[in-house]
Coordinates of C-alpha atoms in Angstrom, one line a residue:
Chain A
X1 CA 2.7 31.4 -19.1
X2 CA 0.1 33.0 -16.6
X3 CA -1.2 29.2 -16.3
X4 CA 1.9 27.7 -15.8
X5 CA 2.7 30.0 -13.2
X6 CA -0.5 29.4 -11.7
X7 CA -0.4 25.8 -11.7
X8 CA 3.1 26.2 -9.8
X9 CA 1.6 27.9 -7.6
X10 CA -1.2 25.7 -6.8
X11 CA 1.1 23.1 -6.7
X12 CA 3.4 24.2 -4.3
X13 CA 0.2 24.9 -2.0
X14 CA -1.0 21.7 -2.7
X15 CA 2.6 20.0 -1.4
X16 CA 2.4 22.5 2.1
X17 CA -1.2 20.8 2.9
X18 CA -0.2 17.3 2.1
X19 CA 3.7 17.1 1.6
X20 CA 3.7 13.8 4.3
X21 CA 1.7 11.7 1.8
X22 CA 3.5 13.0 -1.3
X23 CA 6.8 12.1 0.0
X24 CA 5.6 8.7 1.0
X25 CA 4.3 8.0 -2.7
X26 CA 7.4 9.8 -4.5
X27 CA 9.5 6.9 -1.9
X28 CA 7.2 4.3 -3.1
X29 CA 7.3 5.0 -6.8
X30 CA 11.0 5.9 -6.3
X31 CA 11.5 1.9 -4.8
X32 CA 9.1 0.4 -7.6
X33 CA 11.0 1.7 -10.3
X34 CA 14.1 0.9 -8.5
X35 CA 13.3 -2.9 -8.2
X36 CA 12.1 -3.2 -11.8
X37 CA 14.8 -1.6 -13.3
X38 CA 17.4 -3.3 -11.2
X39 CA 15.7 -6.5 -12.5
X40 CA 15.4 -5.4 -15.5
X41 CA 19.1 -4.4 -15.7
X42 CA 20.4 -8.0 -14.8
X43 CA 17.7 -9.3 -17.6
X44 CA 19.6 -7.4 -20.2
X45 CA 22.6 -8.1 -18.7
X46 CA 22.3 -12.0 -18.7
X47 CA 20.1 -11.6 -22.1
X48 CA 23.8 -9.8 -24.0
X49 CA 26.0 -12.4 -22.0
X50 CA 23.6 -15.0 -23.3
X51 CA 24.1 -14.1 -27.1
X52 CA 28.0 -13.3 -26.2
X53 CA 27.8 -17.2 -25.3
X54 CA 26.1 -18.4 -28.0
X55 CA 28.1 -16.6 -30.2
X56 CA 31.1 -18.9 -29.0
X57 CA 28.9 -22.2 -28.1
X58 CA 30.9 -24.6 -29.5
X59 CA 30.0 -28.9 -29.5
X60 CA 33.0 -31.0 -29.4
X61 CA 32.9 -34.6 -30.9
X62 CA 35.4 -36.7 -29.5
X63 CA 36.5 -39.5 -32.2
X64 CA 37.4 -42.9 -31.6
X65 CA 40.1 -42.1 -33.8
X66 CA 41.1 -39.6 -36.4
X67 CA 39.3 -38.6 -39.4
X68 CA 41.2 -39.3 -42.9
X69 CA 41.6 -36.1 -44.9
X70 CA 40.3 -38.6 -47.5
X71 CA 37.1 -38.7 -45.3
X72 CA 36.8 -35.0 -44.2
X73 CA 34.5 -34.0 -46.7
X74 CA 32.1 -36.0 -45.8
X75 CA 32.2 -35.8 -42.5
X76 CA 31.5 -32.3 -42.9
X77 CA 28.4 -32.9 -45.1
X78 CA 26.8 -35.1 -42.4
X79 CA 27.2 -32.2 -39.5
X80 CA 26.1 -29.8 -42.4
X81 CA 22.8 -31.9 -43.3
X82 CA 21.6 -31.0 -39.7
X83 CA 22.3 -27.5 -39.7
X84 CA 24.1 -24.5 -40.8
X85 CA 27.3 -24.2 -38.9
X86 CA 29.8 -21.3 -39.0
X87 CA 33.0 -23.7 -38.6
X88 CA 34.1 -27.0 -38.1
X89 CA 37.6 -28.3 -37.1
X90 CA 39.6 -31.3 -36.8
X91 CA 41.6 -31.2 -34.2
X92 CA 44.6 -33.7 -33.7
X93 CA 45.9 -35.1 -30.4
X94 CA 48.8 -33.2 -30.9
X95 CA 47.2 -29.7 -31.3
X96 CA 45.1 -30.9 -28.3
X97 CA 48.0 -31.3 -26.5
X98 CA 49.2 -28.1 -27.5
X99 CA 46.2 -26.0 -26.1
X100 CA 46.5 -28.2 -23.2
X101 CA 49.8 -26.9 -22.4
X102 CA 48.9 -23.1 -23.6
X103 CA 46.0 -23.3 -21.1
X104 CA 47.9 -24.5 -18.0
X105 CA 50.7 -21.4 -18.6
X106 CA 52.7 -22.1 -15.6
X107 CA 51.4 -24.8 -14.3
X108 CA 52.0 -26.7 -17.9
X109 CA 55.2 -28.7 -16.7
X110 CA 52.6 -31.0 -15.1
X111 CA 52.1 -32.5 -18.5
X112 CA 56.2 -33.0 -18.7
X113 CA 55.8 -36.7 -18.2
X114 CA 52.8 -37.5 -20.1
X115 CA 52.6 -38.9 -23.8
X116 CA 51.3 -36.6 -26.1
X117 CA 48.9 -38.5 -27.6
X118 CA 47.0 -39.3 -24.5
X119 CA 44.1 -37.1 -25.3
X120 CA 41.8 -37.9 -28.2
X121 CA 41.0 -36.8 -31.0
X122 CA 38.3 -34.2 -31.9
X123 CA 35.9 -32.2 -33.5
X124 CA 35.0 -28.5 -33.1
X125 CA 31.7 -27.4 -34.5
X126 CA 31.1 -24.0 -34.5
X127 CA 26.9 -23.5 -35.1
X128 CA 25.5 -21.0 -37.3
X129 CA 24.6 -17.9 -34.7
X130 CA 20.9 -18.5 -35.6
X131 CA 21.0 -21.9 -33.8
X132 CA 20.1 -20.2 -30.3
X133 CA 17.3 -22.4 -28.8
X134 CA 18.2 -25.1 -26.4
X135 CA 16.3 -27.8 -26.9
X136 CA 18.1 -27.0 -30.8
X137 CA 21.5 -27.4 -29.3
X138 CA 20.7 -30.4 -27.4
X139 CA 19.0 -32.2 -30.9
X140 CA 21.9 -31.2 -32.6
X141 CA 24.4 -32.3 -29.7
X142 CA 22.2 -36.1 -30.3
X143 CA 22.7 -36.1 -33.9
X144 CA 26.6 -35.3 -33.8
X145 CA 26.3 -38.4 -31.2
X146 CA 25.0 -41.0 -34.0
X147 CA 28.2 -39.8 -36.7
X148 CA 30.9 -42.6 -37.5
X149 CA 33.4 -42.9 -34.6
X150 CA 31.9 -40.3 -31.8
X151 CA 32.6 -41.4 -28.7
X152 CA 31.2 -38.5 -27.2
X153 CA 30.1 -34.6 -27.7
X154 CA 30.4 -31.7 -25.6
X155 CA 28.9 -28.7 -25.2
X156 CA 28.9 -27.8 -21.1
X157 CA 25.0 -28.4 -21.6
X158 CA 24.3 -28.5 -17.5
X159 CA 25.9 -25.0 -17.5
X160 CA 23.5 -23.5 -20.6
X161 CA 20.9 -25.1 -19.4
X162 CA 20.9 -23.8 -16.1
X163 CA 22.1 -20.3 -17.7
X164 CA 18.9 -20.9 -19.5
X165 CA 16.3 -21.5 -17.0
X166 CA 18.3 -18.5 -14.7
X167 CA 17.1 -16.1 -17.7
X168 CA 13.6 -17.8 -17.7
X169 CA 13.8 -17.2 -14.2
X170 CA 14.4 -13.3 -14.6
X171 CA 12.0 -12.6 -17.4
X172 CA 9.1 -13.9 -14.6
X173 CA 10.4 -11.4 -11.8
X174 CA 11.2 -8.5 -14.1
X175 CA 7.1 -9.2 -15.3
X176 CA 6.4 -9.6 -11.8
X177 CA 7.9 -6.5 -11.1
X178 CA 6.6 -4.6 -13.8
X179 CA 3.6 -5.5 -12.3
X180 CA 4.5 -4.0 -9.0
X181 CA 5.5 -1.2 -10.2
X182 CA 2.3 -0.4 -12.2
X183 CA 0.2 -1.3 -9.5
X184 CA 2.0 1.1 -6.8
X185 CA 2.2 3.9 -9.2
X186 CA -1.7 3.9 -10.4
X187 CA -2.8 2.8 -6.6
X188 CA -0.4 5.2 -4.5
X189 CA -0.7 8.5 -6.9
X190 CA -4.1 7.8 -6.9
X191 CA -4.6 7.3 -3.3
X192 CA -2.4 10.6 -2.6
X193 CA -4.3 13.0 -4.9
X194 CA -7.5 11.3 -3.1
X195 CA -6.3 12.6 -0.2
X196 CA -5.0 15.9 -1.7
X197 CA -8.4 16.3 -3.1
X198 CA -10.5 15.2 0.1
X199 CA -8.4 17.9 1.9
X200 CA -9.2 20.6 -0.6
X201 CA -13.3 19.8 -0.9
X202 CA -13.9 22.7 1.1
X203 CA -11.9 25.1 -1.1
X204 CA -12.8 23.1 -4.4
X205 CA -16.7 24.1 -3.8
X206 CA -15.5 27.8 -3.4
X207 CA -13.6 27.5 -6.8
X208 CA -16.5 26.1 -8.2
X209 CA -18.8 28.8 -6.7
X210 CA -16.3 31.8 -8.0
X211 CA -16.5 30.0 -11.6
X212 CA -13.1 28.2 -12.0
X213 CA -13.2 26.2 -15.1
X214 CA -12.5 22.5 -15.6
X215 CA -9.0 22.9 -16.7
X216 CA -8.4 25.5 -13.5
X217 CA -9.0 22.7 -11.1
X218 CA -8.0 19.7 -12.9
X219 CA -4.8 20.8 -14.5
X220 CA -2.5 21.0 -11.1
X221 CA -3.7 17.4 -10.0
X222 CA -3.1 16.6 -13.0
X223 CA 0.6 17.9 -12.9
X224 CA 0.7 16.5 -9.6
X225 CA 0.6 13.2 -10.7
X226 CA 2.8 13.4 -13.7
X227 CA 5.7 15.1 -11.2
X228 CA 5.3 12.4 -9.3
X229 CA 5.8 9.8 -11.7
X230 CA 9.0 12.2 -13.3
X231 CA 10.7 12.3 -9.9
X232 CA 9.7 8.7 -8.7
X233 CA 11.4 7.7 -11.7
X234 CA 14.1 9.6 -12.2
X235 CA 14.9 9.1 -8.7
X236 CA 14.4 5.2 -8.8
X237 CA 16.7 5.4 -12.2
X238 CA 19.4 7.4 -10.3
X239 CA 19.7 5.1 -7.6
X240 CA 20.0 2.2 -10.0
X241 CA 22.9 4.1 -11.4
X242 CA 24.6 4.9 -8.4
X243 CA 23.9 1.0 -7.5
X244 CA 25.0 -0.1 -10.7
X245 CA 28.8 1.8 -10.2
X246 CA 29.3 0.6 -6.7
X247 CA 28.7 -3.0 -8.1
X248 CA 31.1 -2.1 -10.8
X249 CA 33.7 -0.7 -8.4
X250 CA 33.3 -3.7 -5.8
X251 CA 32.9 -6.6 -7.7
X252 CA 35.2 -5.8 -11.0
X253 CA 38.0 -8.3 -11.4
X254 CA 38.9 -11.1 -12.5
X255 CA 35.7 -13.9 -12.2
X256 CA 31.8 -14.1 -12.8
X257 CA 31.6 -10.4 -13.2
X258 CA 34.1 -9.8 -15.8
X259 CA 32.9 -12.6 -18.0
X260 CA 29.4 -10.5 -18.1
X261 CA 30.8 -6.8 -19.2
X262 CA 28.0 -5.4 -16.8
X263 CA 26.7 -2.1 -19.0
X264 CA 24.3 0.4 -17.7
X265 CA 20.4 0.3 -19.4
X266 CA 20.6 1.7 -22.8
X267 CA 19.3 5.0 -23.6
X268 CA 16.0 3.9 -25.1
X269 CA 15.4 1.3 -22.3
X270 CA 15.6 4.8 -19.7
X271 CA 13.1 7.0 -21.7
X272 CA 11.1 4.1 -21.8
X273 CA 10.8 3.6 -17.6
X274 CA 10.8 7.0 -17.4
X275 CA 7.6 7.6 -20.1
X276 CA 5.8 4.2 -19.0
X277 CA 6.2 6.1 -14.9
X278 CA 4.7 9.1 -16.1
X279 CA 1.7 7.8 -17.8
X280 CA 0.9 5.4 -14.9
X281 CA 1.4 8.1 -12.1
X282 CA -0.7 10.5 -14.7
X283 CA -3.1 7.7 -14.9
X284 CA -3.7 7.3 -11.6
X285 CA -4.1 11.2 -11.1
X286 CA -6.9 10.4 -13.5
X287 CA -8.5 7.9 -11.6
X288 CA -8.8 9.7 -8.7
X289 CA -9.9 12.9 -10.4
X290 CA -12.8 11.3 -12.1
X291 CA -13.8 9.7 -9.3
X292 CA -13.7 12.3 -6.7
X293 CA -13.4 15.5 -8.4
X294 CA -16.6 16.1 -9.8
X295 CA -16.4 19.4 -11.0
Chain B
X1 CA -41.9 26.1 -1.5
X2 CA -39.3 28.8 -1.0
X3 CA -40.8 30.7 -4.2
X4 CA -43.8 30.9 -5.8
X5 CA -44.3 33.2 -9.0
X6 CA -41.7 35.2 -8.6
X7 CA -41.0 37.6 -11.8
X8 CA -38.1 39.6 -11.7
X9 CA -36.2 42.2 -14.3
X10 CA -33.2 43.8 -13.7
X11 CA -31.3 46.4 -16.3
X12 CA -27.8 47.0 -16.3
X13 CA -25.9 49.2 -14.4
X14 CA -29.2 49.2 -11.7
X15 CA -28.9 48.5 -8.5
X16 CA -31.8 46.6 -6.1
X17 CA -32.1 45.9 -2.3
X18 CA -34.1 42.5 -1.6
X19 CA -36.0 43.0 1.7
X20 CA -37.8 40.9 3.8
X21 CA -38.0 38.5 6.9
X22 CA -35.5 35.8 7.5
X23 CA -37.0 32.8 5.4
X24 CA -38.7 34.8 2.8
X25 CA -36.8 33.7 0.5
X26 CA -34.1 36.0 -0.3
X27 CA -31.4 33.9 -0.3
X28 CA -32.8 31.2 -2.3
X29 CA -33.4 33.6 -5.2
X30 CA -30.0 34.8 -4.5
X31 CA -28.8 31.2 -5.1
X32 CA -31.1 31.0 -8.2
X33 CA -29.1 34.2 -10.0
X34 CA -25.3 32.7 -9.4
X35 CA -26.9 29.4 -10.7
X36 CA -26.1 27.2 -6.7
X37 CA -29.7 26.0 -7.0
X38 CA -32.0 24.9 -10.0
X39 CA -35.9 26.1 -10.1
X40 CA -38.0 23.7 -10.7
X41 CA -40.2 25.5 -12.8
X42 CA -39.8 29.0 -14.6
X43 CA -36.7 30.6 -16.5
X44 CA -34.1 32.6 -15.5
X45 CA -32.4 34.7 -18.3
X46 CA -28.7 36.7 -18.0
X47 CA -28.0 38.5 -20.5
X48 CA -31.0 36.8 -22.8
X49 CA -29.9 33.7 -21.8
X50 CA -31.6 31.2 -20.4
X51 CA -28.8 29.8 -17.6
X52 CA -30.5 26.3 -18.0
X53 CA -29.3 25.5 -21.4
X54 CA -25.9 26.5 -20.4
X55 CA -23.2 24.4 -21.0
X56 CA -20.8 23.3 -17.8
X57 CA -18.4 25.3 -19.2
X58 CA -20.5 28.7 -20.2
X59 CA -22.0 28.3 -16.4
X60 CA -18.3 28.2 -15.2
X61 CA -17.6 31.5 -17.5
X62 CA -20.7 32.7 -16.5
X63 CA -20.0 32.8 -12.6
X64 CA -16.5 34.4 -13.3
X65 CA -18.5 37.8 -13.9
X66 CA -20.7 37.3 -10.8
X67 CA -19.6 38.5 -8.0
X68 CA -21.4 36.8 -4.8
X69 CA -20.7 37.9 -1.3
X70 CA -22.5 34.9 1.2
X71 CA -24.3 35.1 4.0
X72 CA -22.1 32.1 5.6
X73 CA -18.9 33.8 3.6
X74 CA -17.4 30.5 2.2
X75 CA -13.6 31.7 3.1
X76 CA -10.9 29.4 3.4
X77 CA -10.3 29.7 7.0
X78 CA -6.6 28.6 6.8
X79 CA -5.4 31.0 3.7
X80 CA -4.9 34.2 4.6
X81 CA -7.4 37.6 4.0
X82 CA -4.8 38.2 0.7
X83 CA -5.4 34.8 -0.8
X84 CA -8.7 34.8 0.0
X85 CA -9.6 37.9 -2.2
X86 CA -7.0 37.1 -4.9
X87 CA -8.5 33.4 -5.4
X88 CA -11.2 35.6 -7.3
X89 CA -9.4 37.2 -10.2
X90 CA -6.6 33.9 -9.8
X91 CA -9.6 31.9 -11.5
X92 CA -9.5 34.3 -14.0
X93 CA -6.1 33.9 -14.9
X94 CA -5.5 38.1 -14.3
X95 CA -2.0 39.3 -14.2
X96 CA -0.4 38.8 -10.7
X97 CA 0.4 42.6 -10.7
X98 CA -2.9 43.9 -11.1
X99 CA -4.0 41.0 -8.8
X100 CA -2.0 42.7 -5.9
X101 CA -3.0 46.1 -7.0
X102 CA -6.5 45.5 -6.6
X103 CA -6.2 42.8 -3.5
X104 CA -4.7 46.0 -1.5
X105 CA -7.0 48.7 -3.0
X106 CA -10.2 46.6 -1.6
X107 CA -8.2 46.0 1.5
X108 CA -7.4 49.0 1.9
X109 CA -11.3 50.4 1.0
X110 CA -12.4 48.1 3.4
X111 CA -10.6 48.7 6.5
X112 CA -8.6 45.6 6.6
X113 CA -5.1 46.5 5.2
X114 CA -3.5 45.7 8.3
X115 CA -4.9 42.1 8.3
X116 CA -3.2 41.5 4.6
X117 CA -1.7 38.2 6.0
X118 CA -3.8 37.1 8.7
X119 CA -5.6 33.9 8.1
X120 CA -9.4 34.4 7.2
X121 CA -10.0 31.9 10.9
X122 CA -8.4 34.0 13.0
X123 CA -10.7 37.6 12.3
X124 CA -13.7 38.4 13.6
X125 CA -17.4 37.8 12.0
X126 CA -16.8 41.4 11.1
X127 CA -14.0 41.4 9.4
X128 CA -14.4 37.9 7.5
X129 CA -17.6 39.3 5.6
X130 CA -16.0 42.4 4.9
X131 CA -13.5 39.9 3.3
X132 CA -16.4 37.8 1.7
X133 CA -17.2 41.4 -0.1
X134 CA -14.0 42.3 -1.2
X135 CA -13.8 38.6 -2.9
X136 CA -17.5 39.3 -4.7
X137 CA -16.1 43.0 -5.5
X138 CA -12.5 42.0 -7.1
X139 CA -13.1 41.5 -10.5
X140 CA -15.2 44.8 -10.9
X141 CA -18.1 41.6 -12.0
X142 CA -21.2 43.0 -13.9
X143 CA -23.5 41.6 -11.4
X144 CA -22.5 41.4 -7.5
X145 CA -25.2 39.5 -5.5
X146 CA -24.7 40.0 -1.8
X147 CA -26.4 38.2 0.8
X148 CA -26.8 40.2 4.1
X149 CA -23.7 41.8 3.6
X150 CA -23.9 44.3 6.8
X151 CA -25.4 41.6 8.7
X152 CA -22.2 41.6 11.2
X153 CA -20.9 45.3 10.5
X154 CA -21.1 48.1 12.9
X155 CA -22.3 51.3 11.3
X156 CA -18.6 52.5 10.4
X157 CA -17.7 49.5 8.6
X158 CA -21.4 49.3 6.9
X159 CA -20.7 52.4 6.0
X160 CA -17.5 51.5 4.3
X161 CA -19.0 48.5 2.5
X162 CA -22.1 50.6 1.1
X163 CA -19.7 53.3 -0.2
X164 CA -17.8 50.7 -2.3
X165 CA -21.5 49.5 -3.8
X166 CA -22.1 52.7 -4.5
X167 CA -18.9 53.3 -6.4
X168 CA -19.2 50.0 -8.2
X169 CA -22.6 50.8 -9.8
X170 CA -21.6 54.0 -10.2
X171 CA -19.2 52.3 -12.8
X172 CA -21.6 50.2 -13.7
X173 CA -22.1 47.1 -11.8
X174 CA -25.5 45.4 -11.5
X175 CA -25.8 44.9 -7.6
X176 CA -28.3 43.4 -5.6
X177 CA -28.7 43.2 -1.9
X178 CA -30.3 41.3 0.1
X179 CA -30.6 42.4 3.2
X180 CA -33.4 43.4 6.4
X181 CA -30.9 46.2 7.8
X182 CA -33.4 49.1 7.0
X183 CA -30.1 51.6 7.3
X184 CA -28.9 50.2 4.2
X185 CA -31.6 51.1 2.3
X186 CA -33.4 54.1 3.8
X187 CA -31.6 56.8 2.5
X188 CA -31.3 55.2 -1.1
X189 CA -33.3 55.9 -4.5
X190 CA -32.6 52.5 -5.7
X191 CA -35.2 50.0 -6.2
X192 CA -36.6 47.9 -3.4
X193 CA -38.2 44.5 -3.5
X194 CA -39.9 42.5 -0.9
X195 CA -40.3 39.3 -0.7
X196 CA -43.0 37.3 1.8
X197 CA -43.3 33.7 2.3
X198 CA -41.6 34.0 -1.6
X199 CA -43.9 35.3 -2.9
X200 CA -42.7 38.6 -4.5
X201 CA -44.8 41.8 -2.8
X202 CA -44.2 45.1 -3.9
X203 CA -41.8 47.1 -5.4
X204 CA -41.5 50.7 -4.3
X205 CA -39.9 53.4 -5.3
X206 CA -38.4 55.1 -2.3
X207 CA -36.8 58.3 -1.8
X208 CA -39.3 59.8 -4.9
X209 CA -38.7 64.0 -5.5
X210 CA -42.2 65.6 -4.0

């Protein structure tokens, strides 16, 4: 208790010698953490609305004509000898024409004049949720191609694959900004308890001179480090949140946003910034204290 | 060479005034005690140990029950005469309580109670070695070394400073003073030891009953 006390103590001298350089680093840590985890956040984001969307990928054959019930079985055998799927259907023209007219709602009197038969018919293949890669998709998309009577299948494959190379995109700026924000949070705690240290020498040799043990001296630059990287964090992960809501607020509706149900980093995903902060800002105490605090 | 076969015993509790001209080499030996400088030859033994073989860590413990007031002070001019003092017995993890209890007593003993808050840059030479003493003095140590420790005191204040020696070997402190201010030691029946061009001299008895 008498050490804590102490180190509290020591600390709060510590912050009145050099309080310009720790605020700097807490801001730096504070915006490293901030940028990560805002990348991060719109990884995870695009990562769930990814598997929400594979989840309903769906390839459309279109047939030259319909498939006899006779024949159905074996149509389904062929799709099946490529890979598991979850569902197929046959859809006529006239259930075509059906969601057709459920989709336009009030603008359906449009299709008033038309034939119902006009569109063609189709198959719905539903694949198995395992089926996730692309370049899967796009193999599978080629064999349902070579079946008896398609015309032509379907699976909006500019709009995954661009989906896909956004989230490829991502996953190199959230590891680019991991990077950032280990290198500010070793380099800037390190640099700032260099500086604590360096304006302390003077009263470091008396310490040492009135016999004030390793852990005397060590311990508050120690803690110095690791409250930096608590409160860099926890402030760069409060801003996210406040971030995060005012996006929510502003942008909610009907649209892009809605079709991602944006959700807030998971619990385990927080400790985990929060832990990862703390060792690097300890770390980087460390640094500094073995190279300039020779005791 | 600042000392040249130098052999040296002090008992506990005794206390011994280091005389001699400036560059005799009293501080040096001084510095050799509370372990700041290495010999390069010989042994120096505390409490029948020899302080070479000491581990970082036994020095550190070591130096916690030396009291050293220095020649140059080594205050932290920009913490105040409280702090100063305190940083002693804060090493030592002591209770804040009896930290401020003692703090004010040496203050107090000292002549400097009204400078409790005052940073240590801001008093005169006077006043910052009587503060280098009060820091060697606070933990009640077994052994205080001081280092010309009335070498900026007017007679009142020497006075003062001698008195709380006196009272701290009287409890049984081992305390040795260097020091060329005859007044100091002229009147004492402690053991005095002179050192010339570091070479140990005599040792004489003064003040012996006739």
């Amino acid at each position: 208790m008498r050490y804590i006390s102490f180190i509290l103590g020591q600390l709060a001298r510590n912050s009145r010698h050099g309080w310009t350089s720790q605020v700097m680093t807490l801001f730096t840590v504070t915006l490293s953490v901030l940028i990560f985890s805002f990348f991060f956040l719109i990884y995870v984001n695009m990562q769930k609305a990814s598997t929400r969307l594979g989840n309903e990928l769906r390839l459309v054959i279109y047939l030259e004509h319909e498939v006899a019930d006779a024949f159905r079985h074996e149509f389904k055998k062929k799709i099946t000898d490529f890979d598991k799927v979850d569902k197929i259907l046959f859809i006529s023209r006239e259930e075509a024409f059906a969601r057709l007219h459920k989709q336009l709602g009030r603008d359906s009197d449009v299709l008033e004049d038309l034939d119902p038969s006009f569109l063609p018919y189709s198959v719905e293949v539903y694949p198995s949720s395992d089926l996730k890669s692309l370049s899967r998709i796009k193999e599978f998309s080629d064999y349902l191609e070579t079946l008896p009577g398609a015309v032509k299948v379907q699976y909006g494959q500019e709009w995954i694959e661009r989906f896909g190379y956004f989230i490829s995109l991502l996953r190199i700026i959230v590891l680019l900004s991991g990077a950032l924000l280990i290198l500010t949070s070793v380099f800037m705690v390190s640099y700032t308890i260099r500086l604590t240290l360096e304006a302390r020498q003077e009263e470091l040799e008396i310490l040492r001179f009135l016999g004030a043990t390793d852990r005397y001296i060590r311990g508050p630059v120690v803690v110095e480090g690791f409250l930096l990287g608590l409160l860099g964090a926890g402030g760069g992960l409060l801003a996210l949140f406040f971030l995060f809501q005012w996006i929510k607020n502003h942008f909610s509706g009907p649209g892009l946003m809605n079709l991602f149900e944006l959700s807030f980093l998971p619990m385990t995903n927080i400790g985990t910034i929060l832990l990862v902060s703390l060792l690097l800002c300890t770390c980087g105490s460390l640094i500094s204290i073995r190279k300039y605090l020779k005791v | 060479m600042a000392l040249d076969e130098v052999s040296l015993s002090v008992g506990p509790g005794e206390m011994i005034f280091l005389t001699g001209v400036s560059g005799a080499g009293k501080t040096t030996l001084l510095k050799l005690l509370c372990f700041l400088e290495k010999p390069t030859m010989g042994l120096i033994e505390m409490n029948k140990k020899d302080i070479s073989r000491l581990s970082g860590y036994e020095l550190q413990k070591m130096r916690q029950h030396i009291g050293v007031a220095y020649q140059d002070f080594k205050l932290l001019t920009r913490q105040t005469v409280y702090q100063n003092i305190a940083l002693a017995m804060e090493v030592r993890y002591e209770n804040p309580k009896n930290i401020k209890q003692r703090v004010m007593e040496l203050m107090s003993n000292l002549g400097l109670a009204d400078k409790v808050h005052t940073p240590t840059g801001k008093l005169s030479r006077g006043e910052q070695q009587r503060v280098s003493i009060a820091r060697a003095c606070a933990n009640k140590p077994p052994l205080i070394l001081a280092d010309e420790p009335t070498g900026n005191l007017d007679a009142a204040a020497t006075a003062l400073v001698m008195d709380l020696f006196h009272r701290l070997n009287e409890e049984g402190s081992t305390i040795i003073i260097a020091t060329h201010d005859q007044s100091v030691y002229q009147e004492s029946s402690h053991r005095l030891v002179n050192l010339e061009n570091g070479k140990l001299q005599e040792i004489i008895k003064v003040n012996f009953d006739l």
